[in-house]
Coordinates of C-alpha atoms in Angstrom, one line a residue:
M1 CA -16.1 27.0 46.1
S2 CA -19.5 25.5 47.9
V3 CA -22.7 25.1 46.1
H4 CA -25.6 25.5 47.1
P5 CA -27.2 22.3 48.8
Y6 CA -30.3 23.5 46.7
I7 CA -27.4 23.5 43.4
T8 CA -26.6 19.7 44.6
D9 CA -29.9 18.4 44.7
S10 CA -31.3 19.7 41.3
I11 CA -28.0 18.1 40.3
E12 CA -28.5 15.1 41.9
L13 CA -31.8 14.7 40.7
L14 CA -31.4 15.5 37.0
K15 CA -28.6 12.2 37.1
R16 CA -31.9 10.4 38.1
M17 CA -34.2 11.8 36.0
I18 CA -32.2 10.6 32.5
A19 CA -32.0 7.5 33.9
V20 CA -35.7 7.3 33.7
P21 CA -37.0 7.2 29.7
S22 CA -39.2 9.6 29.9
F23 CA -40.9 10.5 26.0
S24 CA -43.5 12.9 24.5
R25 CA -46.9 10.9 26.5
E26 CA -45.0 8.1 28.8
E27 CA -43.7 11.1 31.2
Q28 CA -44.8 9.3 34.3
G29 CA -42.0 7.6 35.3
V30 CA -39.6 10.8 35.6
A31 CA -42.9 12.8 37.1
A32 CA -43.2 10.0 39.6
L33 CA -40.0 11.4 40.6
L34 CA -40.6 14.7 40.4
E35 CA -43.2 13.4 43.3
D36 CA -40.9 12.1 45.5
F37 CA -38.6 15.0 45.3
F38 CA -41.5 16.5 46.3
K39 CA -42.2 15.4 49.3
R40 CA -38.9 14.8 50.6
N41 CA -37.5 18.3 50.7
G42 CA -41.7 19.6 52.1
L43 CA -42.8 20.7 49.1
D44 CA -45.4 18.3 49.6
Y45 CA -48.2 21.6 48.8
Y46 CA -47.8 20.5 44.8
Q47 CA -50.9 19.1 42.6
R48 CA -50.4 16.9 39.5
K49 CA -52.9 17.1 36.5
G50 CA -51.9 14.1 34.2
N51 CA -47.8 14.1 34.2
N52 CA -48.1 17.9 35.4
L53 CA -46.9 19.2 38.5
W54 CA -46.8 22.3 40.1
I55 CA -46.2 24.0 43.4
R56 CA -48.1 27.3 43.8
S57 CA -45.7 29.5 46.2
K58 CA -46.4 29.0 49.9
Y59 CA -47.0 32.9 50.0
Y60 CA -49.1 33.3 47.6
S61 CA -52.2 36.0 47.3
E62 CA -54.6 37.4 44.7
K63 CA -53.4 40.4 44.3
S64 CA -50.3 39.9 43.7
P65 CA -48.9 39.4 39.9
T66 CA -47.8 35.8 39.5
I67 CA -44.8 35.0 38.0
L68 CA -44.5 30.9 36.2
L69 CA -41.4 29.1 36.5
N70 CA -42.1 26.3 33.8
S71 CA -39.7 23.8 31.7
H72 CA -40.1 20.2 30.6
I73 CA -40.2 16.6 31.4
D74 CA -40.7 15.2 28.1
T75 CA -38.0 13.7 26.1
V76 CA -37.2 13.2 22.1
Q77 CA -36.3 9.8 21.2
P78 CA -32.9 9.4 20.9
S79 CA -31.2 9.1 17.6
S80 CA -28.3 6.5 16.4
G81 CA -25.4 8.3 16.8
W82 CA -24.9 7.5 20.6
T83 CA -21.3 6.1 21.8
S84 CA -23.0 5.5 25.3
D85 CA -26.8 4.4 27.0
P86 CA -28.8 7.0 26.6
F87 CA -30.2 6.2 30.1
S88 CA -26.8 5.8 32.8
P89 CA -26.3 9.7 33.1
K90 CA -21.8 9.5 32.6
E91 CA -20.6 12.2 34.5
E92 CA -16.8 13.5 33.9
D93 CA -14.6 16.3 33.1
D94 CA -17.5 18.8 34.0
K95 CA -20.2 16.9 31.7
I96 CA -23.0 15.4 32.7
T97 CA -24.0 12.9 29.6
G98 CA -27.9 12.3 28.8
L99 CA -31.0 12.4 27.0
G100 CA -32.9 15.1 28.1
S101 CA -29.7 16.8 29.9
N102 CA -29.5 19.8 27.8
D103 CA -33.2 20.5 27.0
A104 CA -34.8 20.6 29.4
G105 CA -33.8 18.7 32.4
A106 CA -31.1 21.1 33.3
S107 CA -34.0 23.8 32.9
V108 CA -36.1 22.3 34.7
V109 CA -34.0 20.9 38.2
S110 CA -32.4 25.0 37.8
L111 CA -36.0 26.4 38.2
L112 CA -36.8 24.4 41.0
A113 CA -33.7 25.5 42.9
A114 CA -33.9 29.2 42.3
F115 CA -38.1 28.2 43.2
R116 CA -36.8 26.9 46.6
M117 CA -34.3 29.8 47.3
L118 CA -37.4 32.2 46.7
E119 CA -39.8 30.8 48.6
E120 CA -37.7 31.6 51.4
K121 CA -39.2 35.0 52.0
K122 CA -42.5 36.9 50.9
H123 CA -41.9 39.1 47.7
P124 CA -43.4 41.4 45.2
C125 CA -44.5 38.0 43.0
N126 CA -46.9 35.2 43.1
F127 CA -44.1 32.1 42.5
I128 CA -45.3 29.2 40.1
F129 CA -43.3 26.0 39.8
A130 CA -44.4 24.2 36.9
A131 CA -42.3 21.6 35.0
T132 CA -45.1 19.6 32.0
A133 CA -45.0 16.9 29.9
E134 CA -45.7 17.0 25.6
E135 CA -43.3 19.5 24.5
E136 CA -41.0 17.7 22.3
I137 CA -45.0 17.0 20.5
S138 CA -47.2 20.2 21.0
G139 CA -49.2 18.3 22.7
E140 CA -52.7 19.6 23.9
E141 CA -52.2 17.4 27.9
G142 CA -48.5 19.6 28.7
V143 CA -49.1 22.9 29.2
A144 CA -52.0 23.9 27.9
S145 CA -53.9 21.2 30.1
I146 CA -53.1 23.4 33.2
L147 CA -53.0 26.7 32.3
D148 CA -57.3 27.3 33.8
Q149 CA -55.6 25.8 37.2
L150 CA -53.6 27.6 38.0
G151 CA -55.0 31.6 37.3
P152 CA -53.5 35.0 36.3
V153 CA -49.8 34.7 35.3
D154 CA -48.7 37.8 34.1
L155 CA -45.0 37.1 32.6
G156 CA -43.9 33.2 31.7
V157 CA -40.1 32.1 32.4
V158 CA -40.0 29.5 30.0
G159 CA -36.6 27.5 31.3
E160 CA -34.9 25.8 27.5
P161 CA -30.7 26.0 26.7
T162 CA -30.6 29.3 25.7
R163 CA -27.0 29.9 27.6
M164 CA -28.4 32.4 30.1
Q165 CA -29.4 34.8 27.4
M166 CA -32.8 35.9 26.8
A167 CA -35.5 35.1 23.9
V168 CA -37.4 38.0 24.1
A169 CA -39.2 36.5 21.2
E170 CA -40.1 33.7 19.5
K171 CA -40.9 32.4 16.3
G172 CA -44.4 30.9 16.1
L173 CA -44.6 27.6 13.6
M174 CA -47.2 26.7 10.6
V175 CA -47.3 23.9 8.9
L176 CA -49.8 23.5 5.5
D177 CA -49.9 20.6 3.2
G178 CA -50.4 21.9 -0.6
T179 CA -52.5 20.2 -3.1
V180 CA -52.3 21.5 -7.0
K181 CA -54.3 19.9 -8.8
G182 CA -53.7 18.7 -13.2
K183 CA -56.1 15.9 -15.3
S184 CA -54.0 12.2 -16.3
G185 CA -53.1 11.1 -20.0
H186 CA -50.8 9.4 -21.4
A187 CA -47.4 10.6 -20.9
A188 CA -46.3 10.1 -24.4
R189 CA -49.0 12.0 -26.0
D190 CA -49.6 15.4 -25.9
E191 CA -52.5 14.8 -23.0
G192 CA -53.5 15.1 -19.5
I193 CA -52.7 18.6 -17.5
N194 CA -48.6 17.9 -15.7
A195 CA -49.5 18.8 -12.3
I196 CA -46.2 18.4 -10.9
Y197 CA -45.7 21.6 -13.6
E198 CA -49.0 23.3 -12.3
A199 CA -47.1 23.0 -8.8
I200 CA -43.3 25.1 -10.0
P201 CA -44.6 28.0 -9.6
V202 CA -46.5 27.7 -6.5
I203 CA -43.4 26.2 -4.9
E204 CA -41.1 29.2 -7.0
W205 CA -43.5 31.9 -4.3
F206 CA -43.1 30.1 -1.4
R207 CA -39.7 30.1 -2.3
N208 CA -39.5 33.2 -3.3
Y209 CA -41.5 35.3 -1.3
Q210 CA -41.8 38.2 1.3
F211 CA -44.0 39.0 3.9
P212 CA -43.2 43.1 4.7
L213 CA -43.3 43.0 7.8
Q214 CA -40.4 41.8 9.8
S215 CA -39.1 42.0 13.3
E216 CA -35.6 43.3 14.6
F217 CA -34.8 40.1 16.6
L218 CA -36.8 37.9 14.6
G219 CA -36.1 38.2 11.3
P220 CA -39.0 38.0 8.2
V221 CA -41.2 35.2 8.2
K222 CA -39.6 32.3 6.7
M223 CA -41.3 29.4 4.5
T224 CA -39.9 26.1 3.6
V225 CA -41.3 23.7 1.5
T226 CA -40.4 20.3 3.1
G227 CA -41.8 17.4 1.0
I228 CA -43.5 17.2 -2.8
G229 CA -44.7 14.1 -3.7
A230 CA -46.9 13.5 -6.9
G231 CA -46.9 10.7 -9.7
S232 CA -47.8 7.2 -9.8
Q233 CA -45.4 5.6 -13.1
H234 CA -44.0 6.6 -15.2
N235 CA -46.1 6.8 -18.9
V236 CA -49.1 8.6 -16.3
V237 CA -49.2 12.4 -16.4
P238 CA -50.2 12.4 -13.2
D239 CA -53.1 14.5 -11.8
V240 CA -51.6 15.5 -8.6
C241 CA -48.4 16.7 -6.5
L242 CA -48.8 17.3 -2.7
F243 CA -45.9 19.9 -1.2
M244 CA -46.0 20.5 2.5
V245 CA -44.6 24.4 3.5
D246 CA -42.9 24.4 7.3
I247 CA -43.6 28.4 7.9
R248 CA -42.0 29.8 11.0
V249 CA -43.8 33.5 11.4
N250 CA -42.5 36.3 13.9
E251 CA -44.0 38.0 16.3
H252 CA -45.5 40.7 13.5
Y253 CA -48.3 38.4 12.2
K254 CA -50.9 35.7 13.7
N255 CA -50.8 32.6 11.8
E256 CA -54.3 32.6 10.7
E257 CA -53.9 36.0 9.3
L258 CA -51.1 35.1 8.0
F259 CA -52.6 32.4 6.5
Q260 CA -55.7 33.9 4.6
L261 CA -52.3 36.6 3.0
I262 CA -50.9 33.4 1.8
R263 CA -54.2 32.1 0.3
Q264 CA -54.5 35.8 -1.7
H265 CA -51.7 34.3 -3.7
V266 CA -51.4 31.2 -3.9
N267 CA -54.0 29.2 -6.6
C268 CA -54.0 25.7 -5.3
E269 CA -55.4 24.0 -2.8
L270 CA -54.4 24.6 1.1
K271 CA -55.1 23.6 4.3
A272 CA -53.1 24.7 7.1
R273 CA -52.4 21.8 10.6
S274 CA -53.0 24.1 13.6
F275 CA -53.0 27.6 14.1
R276 CA -52.0 27.8 18.0
L277 CA -48.5 27.9 17.9
N278 CA -48.2 30.7 17.3
S279 CA -45.1 33.7 18.2
S280 CA -44.6 35.0 21.4
S281 CA -42.3 38.0 22.6
V282 CA -41.6 40.1 25.1
S283 CA -41.0 44.1 25.2
V284 CA -37.8 45.3 26.4
N285 CA -38.8 47.9 28.4
H286 CA -40.7 44.7 30.6
P287 CA -39.1 45.1 34.4
F288 CA -37.8 41.2 34.1
V289 CA -35.6 42.3 30.7
K290 CA -34.1 45.6 32.4
R291 CA -33.4 43.6 34.8
G292 CA -31.4 41.0 32.9
E293 CA -29.5 43.9 30.7
E294 CA -28.7 45.2 34.2
L295 CA -26.9 41.8 34.9
G296 CA -25.2 42.6 31.7
L297 CA -27.5 39.2 29.1
E298 CA -28.1 39.9 25.7
K299 CA -30.8 39.9 23.9
F300 CA -32.0 37.4 21.1
G301 CA -35.0 36.1 19.0
S302 CA -34.9 31.6 19.7
P303 CA -36.1 30.1 15.6
T304 CA -37.3 27.5 17.7
T305 CA -40.5 27.3 19.0
S306 CA -41.4 25.9 22.7
D307 CA -44.0 26.0 25.3
Q308 CA -43.9 29.8 25.1
A309 CA -46.4 29.0 22.0
R310 CA -49.2 28.1 24.2
M311 CA -49.4 30.3 26.0
P312 CA -51.3 32.9 26.0
F313 CA -49.5 35.8 28.6
T314 CA -45.7 37.7 28.3
T315 CA -43.3 34.9 28.7
V316 CA -39.2 35.1 27.6
K317 CA -37.3 32.1 27.2
I318 CA -34.1 31.4 29.0
G319 CA -32.3 28.4 30.2
P320 CA -28.7 26.7 31.3
G321 CA -27.6 24.8 28.5
D322 CA -27.2 25.2 24.5
S323 CA -30.0 24.8 22.0
S324 CA -27.5 23.1 19.6
R325 CA -26.7 20.3 21.2
S326 CA -31.1 19.6 21.8
H327 CA -32.0 16.3 20.4
T328 CA -28.2 15.2 19.1
S329 CA -26.2 11.4 20.4
D330 CA -24.2 12.3 23.2
E331 CA -26.2 15.6 24.5
F332 CA -24.6 16.7 27.2
I333 CA -25.5 19.1 30.6
R334 CA -22.1 21.0 32.4
P335 CA -22.7 21.2 36.1
S336 CA -21.5 24.2 36.2
E337 CA -24.2 25.7 33.8
I338 CA -26.4 24.4 36.5
V339 CA -25.0 26.6 38.7
E340 CA -24.7 30.0 37.2
G341 CA -28.4 28.6 34.9
V342 CA -29.4 29.0 39.1
K343 CA -27.5 31.9 40.0
I344 CA -28.6 34.0 36.6
Y345 CA -32.5 32.6 38.2
H346 CA -32.6 33.8 41.3
Q347 CA -30.7 37.5 40.8
L348 CA -33.7 37.7 38.2
L349 CA -36.4 37.4 39.9
D350 CA -35.2 37.8 43.6
N351 CA -38.3 40.8 44.5
L352 CA -39.0 41.8 41.3
H353 CA -41.7 43.9 40.7
I354 CA -43.8 44.1 37.3
H355 CA -47.4 44.8 36.7
S356 CA -50.4 42.9 37.0
I357 CA -52.4 42.0 32.9

């Protein structure tokens, strides 16, 4: 079976991307690689800010709604369990193994190939392809730093490994740091107020409380105490107990709203590290979702956070690969998954009609 030359180009581009380390805030090598690819393939109307690059459709019209095709070029650090060089792409048994191959290099190159195909004719919508930085750390110099330069966006298609199924909702993330105070004293005597004991009912509340609004796709808000620290030596009653909580938020609550609700229930000092990674969702009646259903794609809710959380417009997450491979040793993508990904992206977007916000 013949493969479209744009797809062949993209698979070769992915191998070259793997060979260049691209950790968060250090994506300049891959950004330069993409710049070179754009120029050599006639996409020299791109723009760049920092390590973010984007291409606006040559048929762009301010009168038409705009669809952003976005994925990220940064990776996490390789784990210690790799059995091969994570920066030497290895292709065998329908696998390309290498750091960032699955998360999210395959989405970057698949969206790029689909964008190039869409560029061959005018569509009812504008398209902007963007390859952006700092997704893995939710950094300020990633996609959030270029949104004001993209103009109005009516739909964001965020490339992440979802087996090319549609994540129509994504949980937000809020991390809390808590401080429970007591009073120091000698452990041999009945004195002081043990901050650890005072913290037990607080931690139990985070363990057991269920917020009333649950999501069809994301389920309940999930709160997990993921760290605790107290005490300096065995014979001193600790006067402070510190803990942290990972909270995955469904689309029924904004992070700041949820924080205020938690403060009403918990009697201790609480500080949120950030409110900016809110949950996101798209209507199941959106034309993109409806077309996906016509193609036989499934709808699901994603428990992991992506750059969707930074986008103040309707988004859907979909891409080749499998989330279970992300951040693992010997991470891989199948070339056949990229072929399928480009095909489905093109089928979803070709002549798609959506309304401007």
